[in-house]
């Protein structure tokens, strides 16, 4: 069973993922821009844009984390948990427009007007250091995902199942960053090996397309959570099994759920209680089911029974 202390640890873990990504991306972005200005590498410029956008994105995720922690009020009776999903969707849009769009534009412009090849030594140094920093940030987000990953599941399946937009957003960003570094390095190496100035800007275009793909992946994951994703097929099945085993339940019409935040969900139950039950027996059954569901999935903090079920039980 997940306790309040466990949820605090998860919150702390999400913030650790963001802070690690900010430190890594900020330092990397500055170094990439400096080297891109010295060497004229379009791929390094694309990578600098990528890291700068990622730094801004992590700051947006911090805004989302802070706003999602606000307590419920009259205007938002179920709290502000979905604020995190909103800001994660903004992050996806910024990756698409700023990261992907600018990298593709800069690469195409460099293909039209290629610059003479320069000494690539500093490019390799920065790419190597960047890989170390990005690898550290990626590993922090990977460990956070592993805590949520079920036995036998892949990291991608863990991303798809995760309700914590902070963790899977940083993981997808860092994964794209590591692949982008490999593409940039390959473009620079091939350009100097063949003495061809077109490989480098072509790498910039590929990095932009990679970021567009990452943006669409993030938008799909966060968009589903924002518009009201359920707790999942497997979780719903387990809750249904729990209801079916209770002696007070005659039949189950439907169980509907909605994720309200990383650690908060709502469940509505349209069930048929046994006919002729006394009001105190119905109340005991409801209390018993609520405790059982919350013990099974502590994130389900709101459980509502359809009024028709109560009327039929006491008819």
C-alpha positions as semicolon CSV with decimal commas, in nm:
position;residue;x (nm);y (nm);z (nm)
1;X;0,000;0,000;0,000
2;X;0,127;0,346;-0,092
3;X;0,141;0,587;0,200
4;X;0,166;0,964;0,215
5;X;0,539;0,923;0,273
6;X;0,567;0,714;-0,044
7;X;0,389;0,986;-0,242
8;X;0,626;1,246;-0,101
9;X;0,918;1,031;-0,213
10;X;0,767;1,005;-0,562
11;X;0,725;1,383;-0,571
12;X;1,083;1,430;-0,459
13;X;1,194;1,183;-0,727
14;X;1,008;1,377;-0,998
15;X;1,174;1,702;-0,890
16;X;1,515;1,532;-0,885
17;X;1,459;1,425;-1,246
18;X;1,381;1,786;-1,347
19;X;1,674;1,942;-1,159
20;X;1,919;1,689;-1,307
21;X;1,790;1,768;-1,657
22;X;1,813;2,147;-1,604
23;X;2,174;2,135;-1,484
24;X;2,277;1,904;-1,768
25;X;2,099;2,089;-2,050
26;X;2,196;2,440;-1,943
27;X;2,568;2,365;-1,934
28;X;2,551;2,165;-2,255
29;X;2,357;2,435;-2,444
30;X;2,613;2,705;-2,364
31;X;2,908;2,488;-2,470
32;X;2,736;2,377;-2,792
33;X;2,655;2,733;-2,900
34;X;3,014;2,846;-2,833
35;X;3,163;2,561;-3,036
36;X;2,903;2,604;-3,315
37;X;3,004;2,971;-3,344
38;X;3,374;2,877;-3,359
39;X;3,348;2,585;-3,603
40;X;3,040;2,684;-3,803
41;X;2,887;2,339;-3,759
42;X;2,515;2,331;-3,844
43;X;2,471;2,005;-3,654
44;X;2,624;2,160;-3,342
45;X;2,395;2,462;-3,379
46;X;2,097;2,227;-3,404
47;X;2,217;2,046;-3,091
48;X;2,259;2,382;-2,911
49;X;1,902;2,477;-3,000
50;X;1,786;2,135;-2,880
51;X;1,956;2,172;-2,540
52;X;1,835;2,531;-2,495
53;X;1,476;2,426;-2,569
54;X;1,507;2,133;-2,328
55;X;1,627;2,368;-2,052
56;X;1,323;2,588;-2,100
57;X;1,101;2,280;-2,107
58;X;1,227;2,163;-1,768
59;X;1,142;2,505;-1,624
60;X;0,789;2,466;-1,764
61;X;0,763;2,126;-1,595
62;X;0,862;2,290;-1,266
63;X;0,573;2,534;-1,313
64;X;0,344;2,238;-1,374
65;X;0,469;2,056;-1,063
66;X;0,414;2,365;-0,848
67;X;0,066;2,440;-0,982
68;X;-0,051;2,078;-0,965
69;X;0,027;2,073;-0,591
70;X;-0,228;2,347;-0,512
71;X;-0,512;2,225;-0,289
72;X;-0,866;2,179;-0,419
73;X;-1,102;2,475;-0,397
74;X;-1,456;2,570;-0,497
75;X;-1,351;2,641;-0,857
76;X;-1,153;2,316;-0,891
77;X;-1,310;2,068;-0,646
78;X;-1,091;1,782;-0,770
79;X;-0,771;1,981;-0,738
80;X;-0,516;2,102;-0,990
81;X;-0,341;1,774;-1,074
82;X;-0,403;1,812;-1,448
83;X;-0,197;2,134;-1,451
84;X;0,107;1,908;-1,486
85;X;-0,040;1,745;-1,797
86;X;-0,119;2,086;-1,948
87;X;0,238;2,211;-1,908
88;X;0,377;1,881;-2,034
89;X;0,167;1,931;-2,349
90;X;0,315;2,282;-2,385
91;X;0,658;2,120;-2,361
92;X;0,566;1,887;-2,649
93;X;0,458;2,185;-2,860
94;X;0,781;2,373;-2,786
95;X;0,990;2,071;-2,885
96;X;0,797;2,052;-3,212
97;X;0,805;2,423;-3,301
98;X;1,131;2,549;-3,146
99;X;1,345;2,237;-3,129
100;X;1,237;2,053;-3,441
101;X;1,135;2,351;-3,653
102;X;1,447;2,562;-3,594
103;X;1,682;2,264;-3,640
104;X;1,523;2,173;-3,973
105;X;1,522;2,535;-4,088
106;X;1,885;2,589;-3,991
107;X;1,989;2,261;-4,159
108;X;1,811;2,344;-4,486
109;X;1,963;2,692;-4,487
110;X;2,310;2,542;-4,434
111;X;2,249;2,292;-4,716
112;X;2,175;2,582;-4,950
113;X;2,482;2,777;-4,836
114;X;2,734;2,522;-4,697
115;X;3,030;2,665;-4,504
116;X;3,388;2,536;-4,546
117;X;3,484;2,257;-4,308
118;X;3,666;2,361;-3,989
119;X;3,879;2,169;-3,739
120;X;3,625;1,935;-3,569
121;X;3,826;1,873;-3,250
122;X;3,615;2,095;-3,025
123;X;3,298;1,950;-3,175
124;X;3,405;1,603;-3,062
125;X;3,502;1,728;-2,716
126;X;3,165;1,896;-2,661
127;X;2,971;1,602;-2,803
128;X;3,155;1,365;-2,569
129;X;3,098;1,582;-2,262
130;X;2,735;1,633;-2,365
131;X;2,685;1,259;-2,392
132;X;2,810;1,218;-2,035
133;X;2,575;1,485;-1,896
134;X;2,277;1,368;-2,101
135;X;2,351;1,010;-2,003
136;X;2,343;1,108;-1,635
137;X;2,011;1,289;-1,672
138;X;1,868;0,999;-1,878
139;X;1,976;0,751;-1,612
140;X;1,802;0,952;-1,337
141;X;1,475;0,948;-1,533
142;X;1,525;0,579;-1,621
143;X;1,558;0,487;-1,253
144;X;1,240;0,681;-1,174
145;X;1,059;0,491;-1,451
146;X;1,196;0,159;-1,330
147;X;1,020;0,210;-0,997
148;X;0,690;0,212;-1,188
149;X;0,780;-0,059;-1,438
150;X;0,609;-0,396;-1,399
151;X;0,812;-0,718;-1,421
152;X;0,882;-0,808;-1,782
153;X;0,770;-0,470;-1,917
154;X;0,996;-0,260;-2,140
155;X;1,087;0,101;-2,068
156;X;0,856;0,212;-2,348
157;X;0,568;0,018;-2,192
158;X;0,652;0,187;-1,862
159;X;0,635;0,527;-2,035
160;X;0,297;0,441;-2,186
161;X;0,159;0,321;-1,852
162;X;0,306;0,602;-1,641
163;X;0,077;0,877;-1,512
164;X;0,372;1,097;-1,405
165;X;0,423;1,334;-1,697
166;X;0,738;1,482;-1,543
167;X;0,930;1,155;-1,546
168;X;0,831;1,028;-1,891
169;X;0,871;1,373;-2,050
170;X;1,230;1,406;-1,931
171;X;1,300;1,043;-2,029
172;X;1,174;1,098;-2,384
173;X;1,363;1,430;-2,410
174;X;1,689;1,276;-2,292
175;X;1,647;0,972;-2,516
176;X;1,601;1,204;-2,816
177;X;1,902;1,407;-2,699
178;X;2,132;1,103;-2,688
179;X;2,019;0,989;-3,033
180;X;2,063;1,347;-3,159
181;X;2,421;1,356;-3,029
182;X;2,496;1,035;-3,219
183;X;2,348;1,184;-3,538
184;X;2,548;1,506;-3,495
185;X;2,871;1,313;-3,439
186;X;2,804;1,094;-3,742
187;X;2,737;1,398;-3,962
188;X;3,061;1,566;-3,855
189;X;3,268;1,248;-3,895
190;X;3,130;1,169;-4,242
191;X;3,170;1,531;-4,353
192;X;3,540;1,532;-4,271
193;X;3,603;1,178;-4,389
194;X;3,459;1,251;-4,734
195;X;3,558;1,619;-4,726
196;X;3,193;1,700;-4,798
197;X;3,023;2,002;-4,628
198;X;2,671;1,863;-4,683
199;X;2,678;1,582;-4,426
200;X;2,683;1,824;-4,133
201;X;2,369;2,025;-4,227
202;X;2,195;1,703;-4,330
203;X;2,253;1,583;-3,972
204;X;2,086;1,902;-3,851
205;X;1,774;1,820;-4,055
206;X;1,770;1,464;-3,919
207;X;1,797;1,596;-3,563
208;X;1,501;1,824;-3,633
209;X;1,294;1,533;-3,763
210;X;1,391;1,332;-3,455
211;X;1,263;1,612;-3,231
212;X;0,938;1,632;-3,426
213;X;0,889;1,259;-3,366
214;X;0,963;1,301;-2,993
215;X;0,716;1,591;-2,979
216;X;0,437;1,383;-3,134
217;X;0,507;1,100;-2,889
218;X;0,489;1,337;-2,593
219;X;0,175;1,507;-2,725
220;X;0,001;1,171;-2,759
221;X;0,093;1,061;-2,406
222;X;0,017;1,390;-2,228
223;X;-0,288;1,466;-2,442
224;X;-0,452;1,139;-2,339
225;X;-0,398;1,219;-1,971
226;X;-0,521;1,576;-2,013
227;X;-0,854;1,483;-2,170
228;X;-0,932;1,215;-1,911
229;X;-0,741;0,888;-1,940
230;X;-0,857;0,596;-1,726
231;X;-0,650;0,416;-1,464
232;X;-0,581;0,147;-1,724
233;X;-0,734;-0,178;-1,848
234;X;-0,549;-0,403;-1,603
235;X;-0,621;-0,180;-1,302
236;X;-0,990;-0,161;-1,396
237;X;-1,004;-0,540;-1,429
238;X;-0,858;-0,586;-1,081
239;X;-1,106;-0,339;-0,932
240;X;-1,390;-0,524;-1,107
241;X;-1,267;-0,855;-0,963
242;X;-1,269;-0,699;-0,619
243;X;-1,631;-0,581;-0,662
244;X;-1,744;-0,918;-0,799
245;X;-1,607;-1,102;-0,495
246;X;-1,797;-0,883;-0,249
247;X;-2,112;-1,063;-0,119
248;X;-2,318;-0,742;-0,127
249;X;-2,279;-0,698;-0,505
250;X;-2,529;-0,871;-0,731
251;X;-2,401;-0,739;-1,065
252;X;-2,176;-0,468;-1,214
253;X;-2,305;-0,250;-1,498
254;X;-1,991;-0,040;-1,541
255;X;-1,680;0,092;-1,370
256;X;-1,547;0,422;-1,505
257;X;-1,232;0,601;-1,396
258;X;-1,035;0,913;-1,477
259;X;-0,681;1,016;-1,387
260;X;-0,685;1,354;-1,209
261;X;-0,310;1,376;-1,158
262;X;-0,001;1,156;-1,116
263;X;-0,123;1,025;-0,778
264;X;-0,496;1,093;-0,788
265;X;-0,783;0,925;-0,972
266;X;-1,162;0,914;-0,966
267;X;-1,380;0,600;-0,987
268;X;-1,755;0,578;-1,049
269;X;-1,934;0,247;-0,998
270;X;-2,270;0,150;-1,149
271;X;-2,345;-0,167;-0,955
272;X;-2,649;-0,367;-0,843
273;X;-2,658;-0,436;-0,470
274;X;-2,852;-0,736;-0,347
275;X;-3,221;-0,650;-0,322
276;X;-3,373;-0,607;0,021
277;X;-3,055;-0,492;0,195
278;X;-3,106;-0,256;0,488
279;X;-2,960;0,094;0,466
280;X;-2,696;0,014;0,729
281;X;-2,592;-0,296;0,532
282;X;-2,554;-0,089;0,215
283;X;-2,349;0,169;0,404
284;X;-2,123;-0,104;0,544
285;X;-2,079;-0,254;0,197
286;X;-1,987;0,083;0,047
287;X;-1,737;0,153;0,324
288;X;-1,587;-0,194;0,283
289;X;-1,552;-0,155;-0,093
290;X;-1,401;0,193;-0,066
291;X;-1,135;0,071;0,177
292;X;-1,058;-0,231;-0,039
293;X;-1,024;-0,026;-0,358
294;X;-0,804;0,236;-0,192
295;X;-0,585;-0,035;-0,043
296;X;-0,545;-0,189;-0,389
297;X;-0,487;0,144;-0,568
298;X;-0,415;0,432;-0,325
299;X;-0,426;0,680;-0,613
300;X;-0,806;0,627;-0,634
301;X;-0,907;0,892;-0,385
302;X;-1,263;0,958;-0,504
303;X;-1,520;0,674;-0,532
304;X;-1,883;0,738;-0,626
305;X;-2,168;0,488;-0,647
306;X;-2,450;0,550;-0,893
307;X;-2,768;0,647;-0,709
308;X;-2,978;0,393;-0,898
309;X;-2,784;0,113;-0,731
310;X;-2,875;0,242;-0,388
311;X;-3,243;0,284;-0,473
312;X;-3,272;-0,069;-0,612
313;X;-3,100;-0,221;-0,308
314;X;-3,353;-0,069;-0,072
315;X;-3,659;-0,118;-0,295
